[in-house]
Amino acid sequence: MATKDVITKVWIEEGCIVCDACETTAPDVFEVTEDSCLIRPAAMSADFTKPRTDDIVDAAEECPVDVIQFETVSEEVADAPAVESPASGSPAAEATSEVSASPAADVKAAAPAKAAAPAKAAAPKVAAPKVSVAGAPDPAIQALLRAATARGGAAGVLQSDEGSPAVKAWDKTSSADLPPDAKQSKVMSSAKKVEEGLSRRGLLAGSAMGIGWLSLGATTAISGVAFQRFMMPNVLEEPDPKVRVGPAEVYASMLPGEVNEDFKPQGFWLIRTDDGISALNIICTHLGCIPNWLANDRKFKCPCHGSGFYSDGINFEGPAPRPLERFKIVLIDGNILVDRSKKFQYEKGEWENPDSYITV
Ligand code: FES
């Protein structure tokens, strides 16, 4: 008999930024209000949350501030239906429930809860985003973008990671012709897909042997998954912070004040200033939502609490206490490389740093 971890309780800890991402992903579980997020009354029962395990796990993974917590139990499911999502409401998925008697199963901590994430079914409802050689989209950013769009913001700004001409050009380039960092990104993309496949197969195999492991004292049923994650190098889980955005001449032709949104899914806008080109971090400096670029108004507007930023990222309205941040940007053989691991803050005088912009 196979086993599967299912969620019996979900709750929100302090620190919610009311970004709407969780309600967008699991609307029957989460309700985002003016100043917080609530668990809907119906979702306070294990019978309700169990079949929605995948959606809740997705919402927790996408939460930019990690305030969604949950606890799980391991349930036995029939072998054949084990590959089906419990979200389908399969009676088999709810048939024989074996709740771990160990108090460890009730530990209200993010780590064990998140360890249940790979317990998602073999056929998840939401496909993993395609990883571009230009840089992997961040799940939390994707969720925030969906939420910002759902709020009625500038929906048209949401683009797929393969929508940009520059990205398409890189995608068509064979590995042999790619620069070293782009090659690495492509390799990591492939490795990540392999890892995802291993995680799902590993889970099924681990579940099939679950009873055996349990007899050896592994009472929480997450040890197999935890062991697998321990064995997998962490580097495969980290998206490459470096993103190649293509030839500088493409962006040099932009007019001062113009904003390129091709790489919003990767977490930045490319902006043309009087001095040159910069990469603006799309995270609002108030509480972390994602503003929309309103081309007609020539400003970034945050849908969460109304902060406004000029096209160069300087804040001028709303509660945001400081300008948007810049990422490191460099020119290599006529192509632009953005490094998301290095940020520059205006209020610290860091925009004077030559790595925060390139001149054209
Ligand atoms: Fe509050 Fe942007 S997060 S204004």
Short mmCIF file of C-alpha atoms and ligand atoms in Angstrom, two decimals:
data_model
loop_
_atom_site.label_atom_id
_atom_site.label_comp_id
_atom_site.label_asym_id
_atom_site.label_seq_id
_atom_site.Cartn_x
_atom_site.Cartn_y
_atom_site.Cartn_z
CA MET A 1 0.00 0.00 0.00
CA ALA A 2 1.42 3.37 -0.96
CA THR A 3 1.32 6.44 1.28
CA LYS A 4 0.90 10.12 0.68
CA ASP A 5 1.30 13.17 2.92
CA VAL A 6 -1.89 15.21 3.11
CA ILE A 7 -2.62 18.49 4.85
CA THR A 8 -4.86 18.38 7.91
CA LYS A 9 -4.43 21.96 9.09
CA VAL A 10 -3.35 25.23 7.52
CA TRP A 11 -2.81 28.61 9.09
CA ILE A 12 -1.27 32.03 8.46
CA GLU A 13 1.50 33.46 10.58
CA GLU A 14 2.24 37.16 11.07
CA GLY A 15 3.86 39.05 8.25
CA CYS A 16 1.31 38.75 5.43
CA ILE A 17 1.77 41.50 2.83
CA VAL A 18 -1.74 41.03 1.36
CA CYS A 19 -0.35 40.33 -2.07
CA ASP A 20 -3.31 38.09 -3.09
CA ALA A 21 -1.04 35.33 -4.41
CA CYS A 22 -2.43 32.59 -2.13
CA GLU A 23 -6.06 33.47 -2.88
CA THR A 24 -5.28 33.41 -6.58
CA THR A 25 -3.79 29.92 -6.25
CA ALA A 26 -6.26 28.41 -3.75
CA PRO A 27 -9.34 30.65 -3.58
CA ASP A 28 -11.45 28.17 -1.62
CA VAL A 29 -8.84 28.01 1.17
CA PHE A 30 -7.49 31.57 1.50
CA GLU A 31 -9.27 34.91 1.70
CA VAL A 32 -7.15 38.05 1.43
CA THR A 33 -8.66 41.04 3.21
CA GLU A 34 -7.61 44.68 3.40
CA ASP A 35 -4.85 44.06 5.89
CA SER A 36 -4.33 40.32 6.22
CA CYS A 37 -5.09 36.87 4.92
CA LEU A 38 -7.63 34.51 6.51
CA ILE A 39 -8.30 30.81 6.30
CA ARG A 40 -11.87 30.38 5.11
CA PRO A 41 -14.09 28.68 7.73
CA ALA A 42 -14.67 25.65 5.51
CA ALA A 43 -10.90 25.17 5.21
CA MET A 44 -10.51 24.71 8.95
CA SER A 45 -11.40 21.07 8.64
CA ALA A 46 -9.02 18.28 7.68
CA ASP A 47 -11.63 16.74 5.40
CA PHE A 48 -11.60 19.97 3.41
CA THR A 49 -7.84 20.49 3.29
CA LYS A 50 -6.75 16.93 2.51
CA PRO A 51 -7.98 16.85 -1.08
CA ARG A 52 -6.62 20.38 -1.57
CA THR A 53 -3.11 19.49 -0.44
CA ASP A 54 -1.50 20.28 -3.79
CA ASP A 55 -3.08 23.73 -4.04
CA ILE A 56 -2.11 24.62 -0.47
CA VAL A 57 1.45 23.45 -0.99
CA ASP A 58 1.61 25.51 -4.18
CA ALA A 59 0.32 28.58 -2.33
CA ALA A 60 2.86 28.09 0.47
CA GLU A 61 5.72 27.71 -1.99
CA GLU A 62 4.63 30.80 -3.89
CA CYS A 63 4.14 32.99 -0.81
CA PRO A 64 6.85 35.66 -1.00
CA VAL A 65 7.03 36.04 2.78
CA ASP A 66 6.52 32.37 3.80
CA VAL A 67 3.67 32.98 6.23
CA ILE A 68 1.56 30.00 5.14
CA GLN A 69 2.09 27.08 7.49
CA PHE A 70 0.51 23.65 7.54
CA GLU A 71 0.77 20.27 9.13
CA THR A 72 0.42 16.91 7.46
CA VAL A 73 -0.28 13.28 8.15
CA SER A 74 0.62 10.28 6.07
CA GLU A 75 -2.29 8.40 4.58
CA GLU A 76 -2.35 5.08 2.85
CA VAL A 77 -3.75 5.11 -0.62
CA ALA A 78 -4.42 2.27 -3.00
CA ASP A 79 -1.45 1.55 -5.27
CA ALA A 80 -3.09 2.39 -8.58
CA PRO A 81 -4.82 5.61 -7.52
CA ALA A 82 -1.62 6.68 -5.76
CA VAL A 83 -0.55 8.44 -8.95
CA GLU A 84 -3.80 10.38 -9.05
CA SER A 85 -4.07 13.72 -7.33
CA PRO A 86 -6.07 13.62 -4.11
CA ALA A 87 -7.40 16.97 -5.25
CA SER A 88 -9.56 14.96 -7.62
CA GLY A 89 -11.49 13.86 -4.58
CA SER A 90 -10.87 10.22 -5.31
CA PRO A 91 -12.54 8.11 -2.65
CA ALA A 92 -9.50 5.89 -2.73
CA ALA A 93 -7.35 8.80 -1.69
CA GLU A 94 -9.46 9.21 1.40
CA ALA A 95 -10.05 5.55 2.07
CA THR A 96 -7.59 4.31 4.63
CA SER A 97 -6.09 7.03 6.75
CA GLU A 98 -3.15 6.28 8.96
CA VAL A 99 -2.37 9.33 11.04
CA SER A 100 1.05 9.16 12.54
CA ALA A 101 0.82 8.76 16.28
CA SER A 102 4.14 10.48 16.69
CA PRO A 103 3.97 14.02 18.07
CA ALA A 104 6.58 14.81 15.46
CA ALA A 105 3.86 14.63 12.87
CA ASP A 106 2.16 17.55 14.56
CA VAL A 107 5.15 19.80 14.67
CA LYS A 108 4.00 23.18 13.45
CA ALA A 109 7.10 24.18 11.60
CA ALA A 110 7.67 25.33 8.10
CA ALA A 111 10.45 22.86 7.42
CA PRO A 112 8.52 19.61 7.82
CA ALA A 113 5.52 21.16 6.19
CA LYS A 114 7.51 22.19 3.15
CA ALA A 115 9.17 18.80 3.09
CA ALA A 116 5.78 17.46 2.13
CA ALA A 117 5.85 19.53 -1.03
CA PRO A 118 7.28 16.74 -3.23
CA ALA A 119 4.29 14.64 -2.17
CA LYS A 120 2.38 16.29 -4.97
CA ALA A 121 0.77 13.90 -7.39
CA ALA A 122 2.57 12.62 -10.46
CA ALA A 123 0.32 14.72 -12.66
CA PRO A 124 0.27 18.18 -11.04
CA LYS A 125 -2.48 20.52 -12.13
CA VAL A 126 -0.05 23.33 -12.83
CA ALA A 127 2.86 22.50 -15.11
CA ALA A 128 6.31 23.61 -14.05
CA PRO A 129 7.26 26.82 -15.81
CA LYS A 130 9.52 26.41 -18.79
CA VAL A 131 13.01 27.44 -17.82
CA SER A 132 14.60 29.73 -20.31
CA VAL A 133 18.32 29.87 -20.91
CA ALA A 134 17.95 33.57 -20.29
CA GLY A 135 17.08 32.99 -16.62
CA ALA A 136 14.54 31.02 -14.65
CA PRO A 137 11.32 32.72 -13.55
CA ASP A 138 10.90 32.73 -9.78
CA PRO A 139 7.73 30.89 -8.52
CA ALA A 140 7.03 33.60 -5.95
CA ILE A 141 7.39 36.31 -8.59
CA GLN A 142 5.12 34.36 -10.92
CA ALA A 143 2.50 34.11 -8.17
CA LEU A 144 2.75 37.81 -7.40
CA LEU A 145 2.43 38.62 -11.08
CA ARG A 146 -0.73 36.52 -11.30
CA ALA A 147 -2.09 38.22 -8.21
CA ALA A 148 -1.22 41.69 -9.52
CA THR A 149 -2.98 40.84 -12.77
CA ALA A 150 -6.01 39.50 -10.91
CA ARG A 151 -6.20 42.78 -9.01
CA GLY A 152 -6.99 44.51 -12.27
CA GLY A 153 -3.62 46.05 -12.76
CA ALA A 154 -1.94 46.30 -16.10
CA ALA A 155 -2.71 42.75 -17.08
CA GLY A 156 -1.02 43.13 -20.39
CA VAL A 157 2.37 43.38 -18.80
CA LEU A 158 2.37 39.74 -17.79
CA GLN A 159 4.39 37.90 -20.35
CA SER A 160 5.65 34.38 -20.63
CA ASP A 161 9.33 33.77 -20.22
CA GLU A 162 9.55 32.89 -23.89
CA GLY A 163 7.75 35.94 -25.20
CA SER A 164 10.67 38.27 -25.70
CA PRO A 165 12.45 38.39 -29.05
CA ALA A 166 15.74 38.46 -27.18
CA VAL A 167 14.82 35.36 -25.17
CA LYS A 168 13.62 33.57 -28.30
CA ALA A 169 16.93 34.33 -29.93
CA TRP A 170 18.81 32.79 -27.04
CA ASP A 171 16.51 29.78 -27.01
CA LYS A 172 17.28 29.08 -30.65
CA THR A 173 21.02 29.21 -30.05
CA SER A 174 22.68 25.82 -29.71
CA SER A 175 24.59 25.13 -26.53
CA ALA A 176 27.87 25.01 -28.40
CA ASP A 177 27.45 28.61 -29.48
CA LEU A 178 26.35 29.96 -26.13
CA PRO A 179 28.63 31.93 -23.79
CA PRO A 180 29.77 29.99 -20.69
CA ASP A 181 27.18 31.38 -18.30
CA ALA A 182 24.33 30.76 -20.72
CA LYS A 183 25.57 27.20 -21.18
CA GLN A 184 25.54 26.75 -17.44
CA SER A 185 22.01 28.06 -17.26
CA LYS A 186 20.92 25.58 -19.93
CA VAL A 187 22.58 22.71 -18.10
CA MET A 188 20.94 23.74 -14.84
CA SER A 189 17.59 23.93 -16.58
CA SER A 190 17.97 20.35 -17.80
CA ALA A 191 19.20 19.20 -14.41
CA LYS A 192 16.23 20.83 -12.72
CA LYS A 193 13.82 18.95 -14.97
CA VAL A 194 15.63 15.69 -14.19
CA GLU A 195 15.45 16.50 -10.50
CA GLU A 196 11.72 17.15 -10.73
CA GLY A 197 11.27 13.79 -12.43
CA LEU A 198 13.38 12.08 -9.77
CA SER A 199 11.41 13.78 -7.02
CA ARG A 200 8.13 12.42 -8.31
CA ARG A 201 9.46 8.94 -9.00
CA GLY A 202 11.36 8.99 -5.73
CA LEU A 203 8.20 9.89 -3.89
CA LEU A 204 6.23 7.06 -5.45
CA ALA A 205 8.99 4.58 -4.73
CA GLY A 206 9.40 5.95 -1.24
CA SER A 207 5.68 5.71 -0.68
CA ALA A 208 5.53 2.12 -1.87
CA MET A 209 8.20 1.21 0.65
CA GLY A 210 6.70 3.48 3.26
CA ILE A 211 5.36 0.70 5.44
CA GLY A 212 8.79 -0.90 5.56
CA TRP A 213 10.46 2.30 6.56
CA LEU A 214 7.81 2.96 9.13
CA SER A 215 8.52 -0.42 10.68
CA LEU A 216 12.08 0.75 11.15
CA GLY A 217 10.86 3.68 13.20
CA ALA A 218 10.41 6.37 10.56
CA THR A 219 7.09 7.53 11.85
CA THR A 220 6.69 10.83 10.07
CA ALA A 221 6.82 9.49 6.50
CA ILE A 222 8.81 12.50 5.35
CA SER A 223 12.20 11.00 6.01
CA GLY A 224 12.45 9.48 2.53
CA VAL A 225 11.78 12.82 0.93
CA ALA A 226 14.07 14.62 3.36
CA PHE A 227 16.83 12.10 2.65
CA GLN A 228 16.42 12.55 -1.07
CA ARG A 229 16.58 16.32 -0.75
CA PHE A 230 19.65 15.95 1.47
CA MET A 231 21.32 13.86 -1.20
CA MET A 232 20.49 16.26 -4.01
CA PRO A 233 23.01 19.11 -4.32
CA ASN A 234 21.41 22.40 -3.30
CA VAL A 235 22.85 24.08 -6.35
CA LEU A 236 20.17 22.45 -8.49
CA GLU A 237 17.48 24.28 -6.52
CA GLU A 238 18.96 27.72 -6.95
CA PRO A 239 18.05 29.55 -10.13
CA ASP A 240 21.02 31.13 -11.83
CA PRO A 241 21.02 34.78 -10.74
CA LYS A 242 22.64 35.82 -14.00
CA VAL A 243 20.33 36.58 -16.90
CA ARG A 244 21.52 37.35 -20.43
CA VAL A 245 19.15 39.82 -22.01
CA GLY A 246 20.67 40.10 -25.47
CA PRO A 247 22.49 42.76 -27.49
CA ALA A 248 22.92 46.17 -25.89
CA GLU A 249 21.98 47.87 -29.14
CA VAL A 250 18.38 46.62 -28.71
CA TYR A 251 18.02 48.59 -25.49
CA ALA A 252 20.23 51.50 -26.52
CA SER A 253 17.59 52.35 -29.11
CA MET A 254 15.01 52.93 -26.37
CA LEU A 255 14.15 56.52 -25.53
CA PRO A 256 15.00 57.94 -22.09
CA GLY A 257 12.13 57.07 -19.75
CA GLU A 258 11.18 53.99 -21.74
CA VAL A 259 10.71 50.67 -19.92
CA ASN A 260 11.29 47.18 -21.32
CA GLU A 261 9.19 44.52 -19.56
CA ASP A 262 10.47 41.42 -21.35
CA PHE A 263 12.23 40.19 -18.23
CA LYS A 264 9.57 40.94 -15.64
CA PRO A 265 9.07 37.16 -15.11
CA GLN A 266 12.77 37.03 -14.26
CA GLY A 267 12.30 39.82 -11.72
CA PHE A 268 13.48 43.05 -13.37
CA TRP A 269 12.65 45.77 -15.83
CA LEU A 270 15.25 47.18 -18.19
CA ILE A 271 14.95 50.95 -18.15
CA ARG A 272 16.50 53.63 -20.31
CA THR A 273 17.68 56.67 -18.39
CA ASP A 274 19.48 59.77 -19.58
CA ASP A 275 22.73 58.11 -18.57
CA GLY A 276 22.22 54.64 -19.96
CA ILE A 277 20.50 51.36 -19.15
CA SER A 278 19.66 49.92 -15.74
CA ALA A 279 17.92 46.78 -14.45
CA LEU A 280 15.24 47.67 -11.86
CA ASN A 281 14.18 45.08 -9.31
CA ILE A 282 10.39 44.65 -9.63
CA ILE A 283 9.83 44.16 -5.88
CA CYS A 284 8.08 47.09 -4.22
CA THR A 285 10.16 48.61 -1.42
CA HIS A 286 7.10 48.94 0.82
CA LEU A 287 6.04 45.36 1.56
CA GLY A 288 7.17 43.35 -1.43
CA CYS A 289 4.32 43.36 -3.96
CA ILE A 290 5.01 43.83 -7.64
CA PRO A 291 4.09 47.21 -9.18
CA ASN A 292 2.75 47.53 -12.72
CA TRP A 293 4.27 49.77 -15.37
CA LEU A 294 1.60 52.19 -16.53
CA ALA A 295 2.99 53.41 -19.83
CA ASN A 296 0.39 56.14 -20.32
CA ASP A 297 1.09 57.61 -16.88
CA ARG A 298 4.81 56.90 -17.24
CA LYS A 299 5.04 55.44 -13.77
CA PHE A 300 5.18 52.19 -11.85
CA LYS A 301 2.11 51.74 -9.65
CA CYS A 302 1.95 49.16 -6.86
CA PRO A 303 -1.47 47.44 -6.67
CA CYS A 304 -1.16 46.60 -2.97
CA HIS A 305 -1.01 49.98 -1.24
CA GLY A 306 -0.69 52.48 -4.05
CA SER A 307 2.99 53.39 -4.07
CA GLY A 308 4.13 55.11 -7.23
CA PHE A 309 7.59 55.23 -8.79
CA TYR A 310 8.90 57.24 -11.72
CA SER A 311 10.30 55.39 -14.70
CA ASP A 312 13.77 55.57 -13.18
CA GLY A 313 12.51 53.82 -10.01
CA ILE A 314 12.38 56.86 -7.72
CA ASN A 315 9.38 56.74 -5.35
CA PHE A 316 7.05 59.75 -5.32
CA GLU A 317 3.71 58.65 -3.85
CA GLY A 318 2.28 56.12 -1.43
CA PRO A 319 3.94 54.36 1.50
CA ALA A 320 7.07 53.03 -0.26
CA PRO A 321 9.93 54.48 1.81
CA ARG A 322 12.60 54.39 -0.87
CA PRO A 323 13.21 53.89 -4.59
CA LEU A 324 13.17 50.52 -6.31
CA GLU A 325 16.51 48.75 -6.29
CA ARG A 326 18.84 48.17 -9.21
CA PHE A 327 20.49 44.88 -10.07
CA LYS A 328 24.06 44.67 -11.28
CA ILE A 329 24.29 45.06 -15.04
CA VAL A 330 27.37 44.55 -17.21
CA LEU A 331 28.26 44.56 -20.86
CA ILE A 332 30.06 41.52 -22.28
CA ASP A 333 31.04 41.52 -25.94
CA GLY A 334 28.15 43.78 -26.83
CA ASN A 335 25.59 41.75 -24.84
CA ILE A 336 23.99 42.73 -21.56
CA LEU A 337 24.20 40.48 -18.51
CA VAL A 338 22.04 41.18 -15.44
CA ASP A 339 23.20 39.71 -12.14
CA ARG A 340 20.29 39.45 -9.68
CA SER A 341 22.58 38.47 -6.81
CA LYS A 342 23.91 42.02 -6.47
CA LYS A 343 21.61 44.95 -5.65
CA PHE A 344 22.20 48.70 -5.51
CA GLN A 345 20.16 51.09 -3.36
CA TYR A 346 19.70 54.72 -4.35
CA GLU A 347 19.42 56.03 -0.79
CA LYS A 348 22.85 54.60 0.01
CA GLY A 349 24.43 56.32 -2.96
CA GLU A 350 24.94 52.97 -4.64
CA TRP A 351 23.45 54.05 -7.96
CA GLU A 352 26.74 55.86 -8.47
CA ASN A 353 28.41 52.49 -8.71
CA PRO A 354 29.29 51.80 -12.37
CA ASP A 355 28.00 48.23 -11.97
CA SER A 356 24.47 49.60 -11.42
CA TYR A 357 24.13 50.89 -14.99
CA ILE A 358 25.78 50.73 -18.37
CA THR A 359 26.34 53.74 -20.57
CA VAL A 360 25.30 53.60 -24.20
FE1 FES B 1 2.72 48.31 -0.32
FE2 FES B 1 3.80 48.18 -2.72
S1 FES B 1 3.74 46.64 -1.21
S2 FES B 1 2.75 49.81 -1.85
#
